């Protein structure tokens, strides 16, 4: 198991286990990411999508799980293509994995070309202005690093319209276009019977077929399970890698990845009729024993999971048994009703489980009134973070910048370019 190097005390007087225990004592909670589970999830998705290539979406710090660590683990497992949201995210991932292809979903802007070239990553272009600006950069510098074209087939966020995509087909057929991927994004992939899926598939298949020789990608995590027609040349799983159910109408085929524990900072007993927490919204109906744990909504455990006299909130695992939240969740603290536990089963300093031991990301999302994506990306940075599996080494060293990555030669510095010329075709 590897830990964040910032939390390792530099004492030579203690064993490794004692050092780790001393470091963990400084944190209210411990978030453990199972890299073997992520690899297993990726391999399951890869097998489901054969013969399509299986990439990995690791934007938003790999959905809160640690982009650099996960990129390294998945790259060792065979993943050769990653998607991130911003150039800054791409820079961190490139430092961790020098060789794979990295696409930046956030697109291209004037004066960002040098950033893309320096770390050898590719913009996902979803606007004709972006495409023109990218053309200017490539022509003036000789950059040949490639880019993806995003076509909107119904999401109505980013992407060229179908008419705009059709207009650039002559340019694609002329060759030497630098487009390495054509992609779109499904609106309702998690709904197996949604008619939107069929409409988007038909639209994308029609336009992608005209991008002669360019690989195509449509399926996200849920889209992979819609079947072979949706998988094309490359699939782009994200949330499923981290244990979120990509098939909510059926059992979750993915392994749980994140385990979250929090420390009991105090136990106390209250009498029947006494209230707990802000607003006094939860009232003890019997003499009640409480455990106060050192996590709250500032740590990504949403206030929406609170309980009151009329509504049961979320549960946590204490000494192997589910125990309910009592009252409102505070910024830094949660009260748990542990009355039904055996004496001394839960004491100050013990850890309780908020995620894991049967509590899934999707269950917690239900209590939070949201989706598993938001649960994972909201997990705060006040936790000690541990990584297990994935053949990581102890301690987890920060990699050197990828100065030796295989890439086209970096272009010279640019002056501010003139207004982009009209697009070919």
CSV table of C-alpha atoms in Angstrom, one decimal:
chain,number,residue,atom,x,y,z
A,1,UNK,CA,0.0,0.0,0.0
A,2,UNK,CA,1.3,3.4,-0.9
A,3,UNK,CA,0.5,6.7,0.8
A,4,UNK,CA,0.8,10.3,-0.1
A,5,UNK,CA,4.5,11.2,0.6
A,6,UNK,CA,3.4,14.4,2.2
A,7,UNK,CA,1.9,12.5,5.1
A,8,UNK,CA,4.9,10.3,5.9
A,9,UNK,CA,6.8,11.4,9.0
A,10,UNK,CA,10.6,11.4,8.4
A,11,UNK,CA,11.4,9.6,11.6
A,12,UNK,CA,14.0,6.8,11.5
A,13,UNK,CA,13.1,5.7,15.1
A,14,UNK,CA,9.7,4.1,14.2
A,15,UNK,CA,8.8,1.2,12.0
A,16,UNK,CA,7.0,1.8,8.7
A,17,UNK,CA,3.7,0.7,10.3
A,18,UNK,CA,4.2,3.0,13.3
A,19,UNK,CA,5.2,5.9,11.0
A,20,UNK,CA,2.0,5.4,9.0
A,21,UNK,CA,-0.1,5.1,12.1
A,22,UNK,CA,1.4,8.3,13.5
A,23,UNK,CA,0.7,10.1,10.2
A,24,UNK,CA,-2.9,8.9,10.0
A,25,UNK,CA,-3.5,10.2,13.5
A,26,UNK,CA,-3.2,13.7,12.2
A,27,UNK,CA,-6.3,13.3,9.9
A,28,UNK,CA,-9.9,13.0,10.7
A,29,UNK,CA,-10.5,10.5,7.9
A,30,UNK,CA,-8.7,8.1,5.6
A,31,UNK,CA,-9.6,7.6,1.9
A,32,UNK,CA,-8.2,4.5,0.4
A,33,UNK,CA,-8.2,3.9,-3.4
A,34,UNK,CA,-7.9,0.3,-4.6
A,35,UNK,CA,-5.8,0.5,-7.8
A,36,UNK,CA,-6.3,-3.2,-8.4
A,37,UNK,CA,-10.1,-2.6,-8.5
A,38,UNK,CA,-9.6,0.2,-11.0
A,39,UNK,CA,-7.5,-2.0,-13.2
A,40,UNK,CA,-10.1,-4.8,-13.0
A,41,UNK,CA,-12.8,-2.4,-13.9
A,42,UNK,CA,-10.9,-1.1,-16.9
A,43,UNK,CA,-10.1,-4.7,-18.1
A,44,UNK,CA,-13.8,-5.6,-17.8
A,45,UNK,CA,-14.8,-2.6,-19.9
A,46,UNK,CA,-12.0,-3.4,-22.4
A,47,UNK,CA,-13.3,-6.9,-22.7
A,48,UNK,CA,-16.8,-5.7,-23.2
A,49,UNK,CA,-15.8,-3.3,-25.9
A,50,UNK,CA,-13.4,-5.6,-27.9
A,51,UNK,CA,-12.3,-5.0,-30.6
A,52,UNK,CA,-12.6,-1.2,-29.8
A,53,UNK,CA,-9.7,0.4,-27.9
A,54,UNK,CA,-10.6,1.2,-24.3
A,55,UNK,CA,-9.3,4.5,-23.1
A,56,UNK,CA,-9.8,6.1,-19.6
A,57,UNK,CA,-11.3,9.4,-18.6
A,58,UNK,CA,-9.3,10.8,-15.7
A,59,UNK,CA,-10.5,14.4,-15.6
A,60,UNK,CA,-11.2,16.1,-12.3
A,61,UNK,CA,-8.2,14.4,-10.6
A,62,UNK,CA,-9.6,11.0,-11.9
A,63,UNK,CA,-13.0,11.8,-10.3
A,64,UNK,CA,-11.4,12.7,-7.1
A,65,UNK,CA,-9.3,9.5,-6.9
A,66,UNK,CA,-5.9,10.8,-8.0
A,67,UNK,CA,-5.1,11.2,-11.7
A,68,UNK,CA,-1.4,10.6,-11.5
A,69,UNK,CA,-1.6,7.4,-9.5
A,70,UNK,CA,-4.4,6.0,-11.6
A,71,UNK,CA,-2.8,7.0,-14.9
A,72,UNK,CA,0.3,5.1,-13.9
A,73,UNK,CA,-1.6,2.0,-12.8
A,74,UNK,CA,-3.8,1.9,-15.9
A,75,UNK,CA,-0.9,2.6,-18.3
A,76,UNK,CA,1.0,-0.4,-16.8
A,77,UNK,CA,-2.2,-2.4,-17.3
A,78,UNK,CA,-2.2,-1.5,-21.0
A,79,UNK,CA,-4.3,1.7,-21.3
A,80,UNK,CA,-2.8,3.9,-24.1
A,81,UNK,CA,-5.3,6.8,-24.3
A,82,UNK,CA,-6.5,9.2,-21.6
A,83,UNK,CA,-9.0,12.0,-21.5
A,84,UNK,CA,-8.7,15.1,-19.2
A,85,UNK,CA,-10.6,18.4,-19.0
A,86,UNK,CA,-7.9,21.0,-19.0
A,87,UNK,CA,-4.3,21.6,-20.1
A,88,UNK,CA,-3.2,21.8,-16.5
A,89,UNK,CA,-4.7,18.4,-15.9
A,90,UNK,CA,-2.9,17.1,-18.9
A,91,UNK,CA,0.4,18.5,-17.7
A,92,UNK,CA,0.1,16.5,-14.4
A,93,UNK,CA,-0.9,13.3,-16.2
A,94,UNK,CA,1.9,13.7,-18.8
A,95,UNK,CA,4.5,13.9,-15.9
A,96,UNK,CA,3.2,10.6,-14.6
A,97,UNK,CA,2.9,8.8,-18.0
A,98,UNK,CA,5.3,10.0,-20.7
A,99,UNK,CA,4.1,7.8,-23.6
A,100,UNK,CA,0.2,7.5,-23.9
A,101,UNK,CA,-2.1,9.8,-26.0
A,102,UNK,CA,-3.8,12.5,-23.9
A,103,UNK,CA,-6.8,14.4,-25.2
A,104,UNK,CA,-8.0,17.6,-23.6
A,105,UNK,CA,-11.8,17.9,-23.6
A,106,UNK,CA,-11.8,21.6,-22.9
A,107,UNK,CA,-10.8,22.5,-26.4
A,108,UNK,CA,-8.4,24.9,-28.1
A,109,UNK,CA,-7.9,28.7,-27.6
A,110,UNK,CA,-5.5,31.1,-29.3
A,111,UNK,CA,-2.0,31.0,-27.7
A,112,UNK,CA,-2.5,27.6,-26.1
A,113,UNK,CA,-0.8,25.7,-28.9
A,114,UNK,CA,2.6,25.9,-27.3
A,115,UNK,CA,1.2,24.4,-24.2
A,116,UNK,CA,-0.2,21.4,-26.1
A,117,UNK,CA,3.0,21.0,-28.1
A,118,UNK,CA,5.2,21.2,-25.0
A,119,UNK,CA,3.6,18.2,-23.4
A,120,UNK,CA,2.5,16.4,-26.6
A,121,UNK,CA,-1.3,16.3,-25.9
A,122,UNK,CA,-4.2,16.9,-28.2
A,123,UNK,CA,-7.1,19.3,-28.1
A,124,UNK,CA,-10.7,18.1,-28.6
A,125,UNK,CA,-12.0,20.8,-31.0
A,126,UNK,CA,-15.7,21.5,-30.9
A,127,UNK,CA,-16.1,24.9,-32.7
A,128,UNK,CA,-15.1,26.2,-36.1
A,129,UNK,CA,-13.2,29.1,-34.6
A,130,UNK,CA,-11.2,26.6,-32.5
A,131,UNK,CA,-10.5,24.6,-35.7
A,132,UNK,CA,-9.3,27.8,-37.5
A,133,UNK,CA,-7.0,28.9,-34.7
A,134,UNK,CA,-5.6,25.4,-34.4
A,135,UNK,CA,-5.0,25.4,-38.2
A,136,UNK,CA,-3.1,28.7,-37.9
A,137,UNK,CA,-0.9,27.3,-35.1
A,138,UNK,CA,-0.1,24.1,-37.0
A,139,UNK,CA,0.7,25.8,-40.3
A,140,UNK,CA,3.0,28.4,-38.7
A,141,UNK,CA,4.9,26.0,-36.5
A,142,UNK,CA,4.8,22.7,-38.3
A,143,UNK,CA,3.1,21.1,-35.3
A,144,UNK,CA,1.8,17.6,-36.2
A,145,UNK,CA,0.6,16.5,-32.8
A,146,UNK,CA,-3.0,15.8,-33.8
A,147,UNK,CA,-6.5,16.8,-32.5
A,148,UNK,CA,-9.9,15.3,-32.1
A,149,UNK,CA,-13.1,16.8,-33.6
A,150,UNK,CA,-16.2,16.8,-31.3
A,151,UNK,CA,-19.6,16.7,-33.1
A,152,UNK,CA,-22.8,17.5,-31.3
A,153,UNK,CA,-25.5,14.8,-31.9
A,154,UNK,CA,-28.0,16.0,-29.3
A,155,UNK,CA,-26.3,17.0,-26.1
A,156,UNK,CA,-26.3,20.7,-27.1
A,157,UNK,CA,-23.2,21.6,-25.1
A,158,UNK,CA,-19.9,21.5,-27.0
A,159,UNK,CA,-19.4,20.3,-30.6
A,160,UNK,CA,-19.7,21.2,-34.2
A,161,UNK,CA,-23.3,21.0,-35.5
A,162,UNK,CA,-23.9,18.2,-38.0
A,163,UNK,CA,-24.0,20.9,-40.8
A,164,UNK,CA,-20.7,22.3,-39.7
A,165,UNK,CA,-19.1,18.8,-39.5
A,166,UNK,CA,-20.5,18.1,-43.0
A,167,UNK,CA,-18.9,21.3,-44.3
A,168,UNK,CA,-15.4,20.2,-43.3
A,169,UNK,CA,-15.6,16.8,-45.0
A,170,UNK,CA,-13.8,18.0,-48.1
A,171,UNK,CA,-10.9,19.1,-46.0
A,172,UNK,CA,-10.8,15.7,-44.3
A,173,UNK,CA,-10.9,13.9,-47.7
A,174,UNK,CA,-8.1,16.1,-49.0
A,175,UNK,CA,-5.7,14.5,-46.6
A,176,UNK,CA,-3.0,16.0,-44.3
A,177,UNK,CA,-5.7,17.2,-42.0
A,178,UNK,CA,-4.2,16.3,-38.6
A,179,UNK,CA,-7.5,14.9,-37.2
A,180,UNK,CA,-6.8,11.8,-35.2
A,181,UNK,CA,-10.3,11.2,-33.7
A,182,UNK,CA,-13.9,12.1,-34.4
A,183,UNK,CA,-16.2,11.8,-31.4
A,184,UNK,CA,-19.6,12.7,-29.9
A,185,UNK,CA,-21.3,12.2,-26.5
A,186,UNK,CA,-24.4,10.3,-25.5
A,187,UNK,CA,-27.2,12.1,-23.7
A,188,UNK,CA,-29.0,9.2,-22.0
A,189,UNK,CA,-26.7,6.2,-22.3
A,190,UNK,CA,-27.7,4.9,-18.8
A,191,UNK,CA,-31.3,4.5,-20.0
A,192,UNK,CA,-31.3,1.4,-22.2
A,193,UNK,CA,-34.6,2.1,-23.9
A,194,UNK,CA,-34.2,5.8,-24.5
A,195,UNK,CA,-35.1,6.7,-28.1
A,196,UNK,CA,-32.4,9.4,-27.9
A,197,UNK,CA,-29.7,6.7,-28.1
A,198,UNK,CA,-30.8,5.4,-31.4
A,199,UNK,CA,-31.2,8.9,-32.9
A,200,UNK,CA,-27.7,9.8,-31.8
A,201,UNK,CA,-26.2,6.6,-33.0
A,202,UNK,CA,-27.7,7.1,-36.4
A,203,UNK,CA,-26.5,10.7,-36.7
A,204,UNK,CA,-23.0,9.9,-35.5
A,205,UNK,CA,-22.6,6.8,-37.7
A,206,UNK,CA,-23.6,8.8,-40.7
A,207,UNK,CA,-21.2,11.7,-40.2
A,208,UNK,CA,-18.4,9.7,-38.8
A,209,UNK,CA,-18.4,7.4,-41.9
A,210,UNK,CA,-17.5,10.5,-44.0
A,211,UNK,CA,-14.3,11.1,-41.9
A,212,UNK,CA,-12.3,8.7,-44.0
A,213,UNK,CA,-9.7,6.9,-42.1
A,214,UNK,CA,-10.3,8.7,-38.8
A,215,UNK,CA,-11.1,6.6,-35.8
A,216,UNK,CA,-14.5,7.3,-34.1
A,217,UNK,CA,-15.6,7.3,-30.5
A,218,UNK,CA,-19.2,7.6,-29.1
A,219,UNK,CA,-19.6,5.5,-26.0
A,220,UNK,CA,-19.0,6.6,-22.4
A,221,UNK,CA,-19.2,4.2,-19.5
A,222,UNK,CA,-22.9,3.4,-19.9
A,223,UNK,CA,-22.7,3.6,-23.7
A,224,UNK,CA,-20.3,0.6,-23.7
A,225,UNK,CA,-23.1,-1.6,-22.3
A,226,UNK,CA,-25.5,-0.5,-25.1
A,227,UNK,CA,-23.7,-3.0,-27.4
A,228,UNK,CA,-21.3,-3.2,-30.3
A,229,UNK,CA,-23.0,-0.6,-32.5
A,230,UNK,CA,-22.2,2.1,-30.0
A,231,UNK,CA,-18.5,1.1,-29.5
A,232,UNK,CA,-16.9,2.1,-32.8
A,233,UNK,CA,-13.1,2.3,-32.7
A,234,UNK,CA,-12.6,3.7,-29.1
A,235,UNK,CA,-14.7,3.9,-25.9
A,236,UNK,CA,-14.3,6.5,-23.2
A,237,UNK,CA,-15.2,5.1,-19.8
A,238,UNK,CA,-15.1,7.4,-16.8
A,239,UNK,CA,-17.3,6.9,-13.7
A,240,UNK,CA,-17.5,3.1,-14.2
A,241,UNK,CA,-13.7,2.9,-13.6
A,242,UNK,CA,-14.2,4.3,-10.1
A,243,UNK,CA,-17.1,1.9,-9.2
A,244,UNK,CA,-20.2,4.0,-10.2
A,245,UNK,CA,-22.8,1.7,-11.7
A,246,UNK,CA,-22.9,2.2,-15.5
A,247,UNK,CA,-26.1,0.1,-15.7
A,248,UNK,CA,-28.4,1.6,-13.1
A,249,UNK,CA,-31.3,-0.5,-14.4
A,250,UNK,CA,-29.3,-3.7,-13.4
A,251,UNK,CA,-26.8,-4.8,-10.8
A,252,UNK,CA,-23.5,-3.0,-10.8
A,253,UNK,CA,-20.9,-4.9,-12.8
A,254,UNK,CA,-18.0,-2.8,-11.5
A,255,UNK,CA,-15.9,-3.3,-8.4
A,256,UNK,CA,-15.9,-0.8,-5.5
A,257,UNK,CA,-12.8,1.4,-5.7
A,258,UNK,CA,-13.0,3.9,-2.8
A,259,UNK,CA,-13.0,3.1,0.9
A,260,UNK,CA,-13.6,6.0,3.3
A,261,UNK,CA,-13.2,5.9,7.0
A,262,UNK,CA,-13.5,8.6,9.7
A,263,UNK,CA,-12.3,8.8,13.3
A,264,UNK,CA,-14.5,8.9,16.4
A,265,UNK,CA,-13.5,11.9,18.4
A,266,UNK,CA,-15.9,11.5,21.2
A,267,UNK,CA,-18.8,9.3,22.5
A,268,UNK,CA,-21.5,10.6,24.7
A,269,UNK,CA,-24.9,9.6,26.1
A,270,UNK,CA,-28.1,11.7,26.0
A,271,UNK,CA,-31.5,11.2,27.6
A,272,UNK,CA,-34.8,10.6,25.9
A,273,UNK,CA,-36.2,13.9,24.5
A,274,UNK,CA,-32.9,15.6,24.0
A,275,UNK,CA,-32.0,16.9,20.5
A,276,UNK,CA,-28.8,16.6,18.5
A,277,UNK,CA,-27.1,19.0,16.2
A,278,UNK,CA,-27.9,22.4,14.6
A,279,UNK,CA,-31.6,23.3,14.7
A,280,UNK,CA,-32.4,20.4,17.1
A,281,UNK,CA,-34.1,18.6,14.2
A,282,UNK,CA,-33.4,15.1,15.6
A,283,UNK,CA,-34.8,14.0,19.0
A,284,UNK,CA,-33.8,10.9,21.0
A,285,UNK,CA,-36.7,8.6,21.5
A,286,UNK,CA,-34.8,6.6,24.2
A,287,UNK,CA,-31.6,7.0,26.2
A,288,UNK,CA,-29.1,7.2,23.3
A,289,UNK,CA,-25.4,6.7,22.9
A,290,UNK,CA,-23.7,8.8,20.2
A,291,UNK,CA,-20.4,8.7,18.4
A,292,UNK,CA,-19.1,12.0,17.0
A,293,UNK,CA,-16.9,11.5,14.0
A,294,UNK,CA,-14.4,14.0,12.5
A,295,UNK,CA,-15.9,14.4,9.0
A,296,UNK,CA,-18.5,16.8,7.7
A,297,UNK,CA,-19.8,18.6,4.6
A,298,UNK,CA,-16.4,20.4,4.2
A,299,UNK,CA,-15.0,16.9,3.5
A,300,UNK,CA,-17.6,16.1,0.8
A,301,UNK,CA,-20.1,14.3,3.1
A,302,UNK,CA,-23.2,16.3,2.0
A,303,UNK,CA,-25.5,17.9,4.5
A,304,UNK,CA,-28.4,16.4,2.5
A,305,UNK,CA,-27.6,13.1,4.2
A,306,UNK,CA,-28.7,14.4,7.6
A,307,UNK,CA,-31.6,12.9,9.5
A,308,UNK,CA,-34.5,14.5,11.4
A,309,UNK,CA,-37.5,13.3,13.4
A,310,UNK,CA,-39.4,12.5,10.3
A,311,UNK,CA,-36.6,11.3,7.9
A,312,UNK,CA,-33.9,8.7,8.3
A,313,UNK,CA,-30.6,9.8,6.8
A,314,UNK,CA,-27.5,8.0,5.7
A,315,UNK,CA,-25.8,5.2,7.6
A,316,UNK,CA,-22.2,4.4,8.5
A,317,UNK,CA,-20.6,1.1,9.5
A,318,UNK,CA,-19.4,1.0,13.1
A,319,UNK,CA,-17.8,-2.2,14.4
A,320,UNK,CA,-19.3,-4.1,11.5
A,321,UNK,CA,-22.9,-2.8,12.0
A,322,UNK,CA,-24.9,-0.1,10.2
A,323,UNK,CA,-25.6,2.9,12.4
A,324,UNK,CA,-27.7,5.9,11.4
A,325,UNK,CA,-26.7,9.5,11.3
A,326,UNK,CA,-28.3,11.5,14.1
A,327,UNK,CA,-29.3,15.1,13.3
A,328,UNK,CA,-27.7,17.5,10.9
A,329,UNK,CA,-24.3,17.0,9.4
A,330,UNK,CA,-22.0,19.8,10.3
A,331,UNK,CA,-19.0,21.3,8.5
A,332,UNK,CA,-16.5,19.1,10.4
A,333,UNK,CA,-18.6,16.6,12.4
A,334,UNK,CA,-21.3,14.0,12.2
A,335,UNK,CA,-23.2,12.4,15.1
A,336,UNK,CA,-24.0,8.7,14.8
A,337,UNK,CA,-26.5,6.7,16.9
A,338,UNK,CA,-24.5,3.7,18.3
A,339,UNK,CA,-27.0,2.7,21.0
A,340,UNK,CA,-27.5,-0.8,19.6
A,341,UNK,CA,-23.8,-1.7,19.6
A,342,UNK,CA,-22.3,-3.8,22.4
A,343,UNK,CA,-20.5,-1.9,25.2
A,344,UNK,CA,-17.1,-0.6,24.2
A,345,UNK,CA,-17.6,-1.6,20.5
A,346,UNK,CA,-17.0,2.0,19.5
A,347,UNK,CA,-14.6,4.2,21.4
A,348,UNK,CA,-12.7,7.4,20.9
A,349,UNK,CA,-10.0,7.0,18.3
A,350,UNK,CA,-11.8,4.1,16.5
A,351,UNK,CA,-12.5,4.4,12.8
A,352,UNK,CA,-15.9,4.0,11.2
A,353,UNK,CA,-16.7,3.3,7.5
A,354,UNK,CA,-18.6,5.9,5.4
A,355,UNK,CA,-17.8,4.2,2.0
A,356,UNK,CA,-17.1,0.5,1.8
A,357,UNK,CA,-18.2,-2.6,3.7
A,358,UNK,CA,-21.4,-2.7,1.6
A,359,UNK,CA,-22.0,1.1,1.4
A,360,UNK,CA,-21.5,2.0,-2.2
A,361,UNK,CA,-20.9,5.3,-4.0
A,362,UNK,CA,-24.4,4.9,-5.5
A,363,UNK,CA,-26.0,4.4,-2.1
A,364,UNK,CA,-24.3,7.5,-0.7
A,365,UNK,CA,-25.4,9.4,-3.8
A,366,UNK,CA,-29.0,8.5,-3.1
A,367,UNK,CA,-28.8,10.0,0.4
A,368,UNK,CA,-27.0,13.0,-1.0
A,369,UNK,CA,-29.7,13.5,-3.6
A,370,UNK,CA,-27.2,13.4,-6.5
A,371,UNK,CA,-25.1,11.0,-8.6
A,372,UNK,CA,-22.0,9.0,-7.9
A,373,UNK,CA,-19.9,11.3,-10.0
A,374,UNK,CA,-20.6,14.2,-7.7
A,375,UNK,CA,-19.9,12.1,-4.6
A,376,UNK,CA,-16.5,11.1,-5.8
A,377,UNK,CA,-15.4,14.5,-7.1
A,378,UNK,CA,-16.5,16.2,-3.9
A,379,UNK,CA,-14.4,14.1,-1.5
A,380,UNK,CA,-12.2,16.7,0.1
A,381,UNK,CA,-8.5,17.0,0.6
A,382,UNK,CA,-8.6,16.8,4.4
A,383,UNK,CA,-8.4,13.0,4.3
A,384,UNK,CA,-5.2,11.0,4.4
A,385,UNK,CA,-5.0,9.3,1.0
A,386,UNK,CA,-3.7,5.8,0.7
A,387,UNK,CA,-3.3,3.7,-2.5
A,388,UNK,CA,-3.2,-0.1,-2.5
A,389,UNK,CA,-2.5,-2.5,-5.3
A,390,UNK,CA,-1.4,-1.5,-8.8
A,391,UNK,CA,2.2,-2.6,-8.1
A,392,UNK,CA,2.9,0.8,-6.6
A,393,UNK,CA,6.0,1.3,-4.5
A,394,UNK,CA,6.3,2.7,-1.0
A,395,UNK,CA,6.6,5.6,-0.7
A,396,UNK,CA,4.8,7.0,-3.7
A,397,UNK,CA,7.4,9.2,-5.3
A,398,UNK,CA,6.4,12.2,-7.4
A,399,UNK,CA,7.6,11.5,-11.0
A,400,UNK,CA,10.0,13.8,-12.8
A,401,UNK,CA,8.5,15.9,-15.6
A,402,UNK,CA,8.2,13.9,-18.9
A,403,UNK,CA,11.1,15.6,-20.7
A,404,UNK,CA,11.9,12.5,-22.7
A,405,UNK,CA,8.4,11.8,-23.9
A,406,UNK,CA,8.2,10.8,-27.5
A,407,UNK,CA,6.6,13.8,-29.4
A,408,UNK,CA,6.9,15.9,-32.4
A,409,UNK,CA,9.5,18.7,-32.1
A,410,UNK,CA,8.3,21.7,-30.1
A,411,UNK,CA,7.5,24.7,-32.1
A,412,UNK,CA,9.2,28.1,-31.8
A,413,UNK,CA,7.5,30.8,-29.7
A,414,UNK,CA,4.6,32.4,-31.4
A,415,UNK,CA,3.8,36.0,-32.0
A,416,UNK,CA,0.1,36.9,-31.7
A,417,UNK,CA,-1.4,35.4,-34.9
A,418,UNK,CA,-3.5,37.4,-37.3
A,419,UNK,CA,-7.2,36.6,-37.6
A,420,UNK,CA,-7.7,33.0,-38.6
A,421,UNK,CA,-8.3,32.4,-42.3
A,422,UNK,CA,-11.5,30.8,-43.6
A,423,UNK,CA,-11.6,27.1,-43.2
A,424,UNK,CA,-10.8,24.9,-46.2
A,425,UNK,CA,-13.9,23.6,-47.9
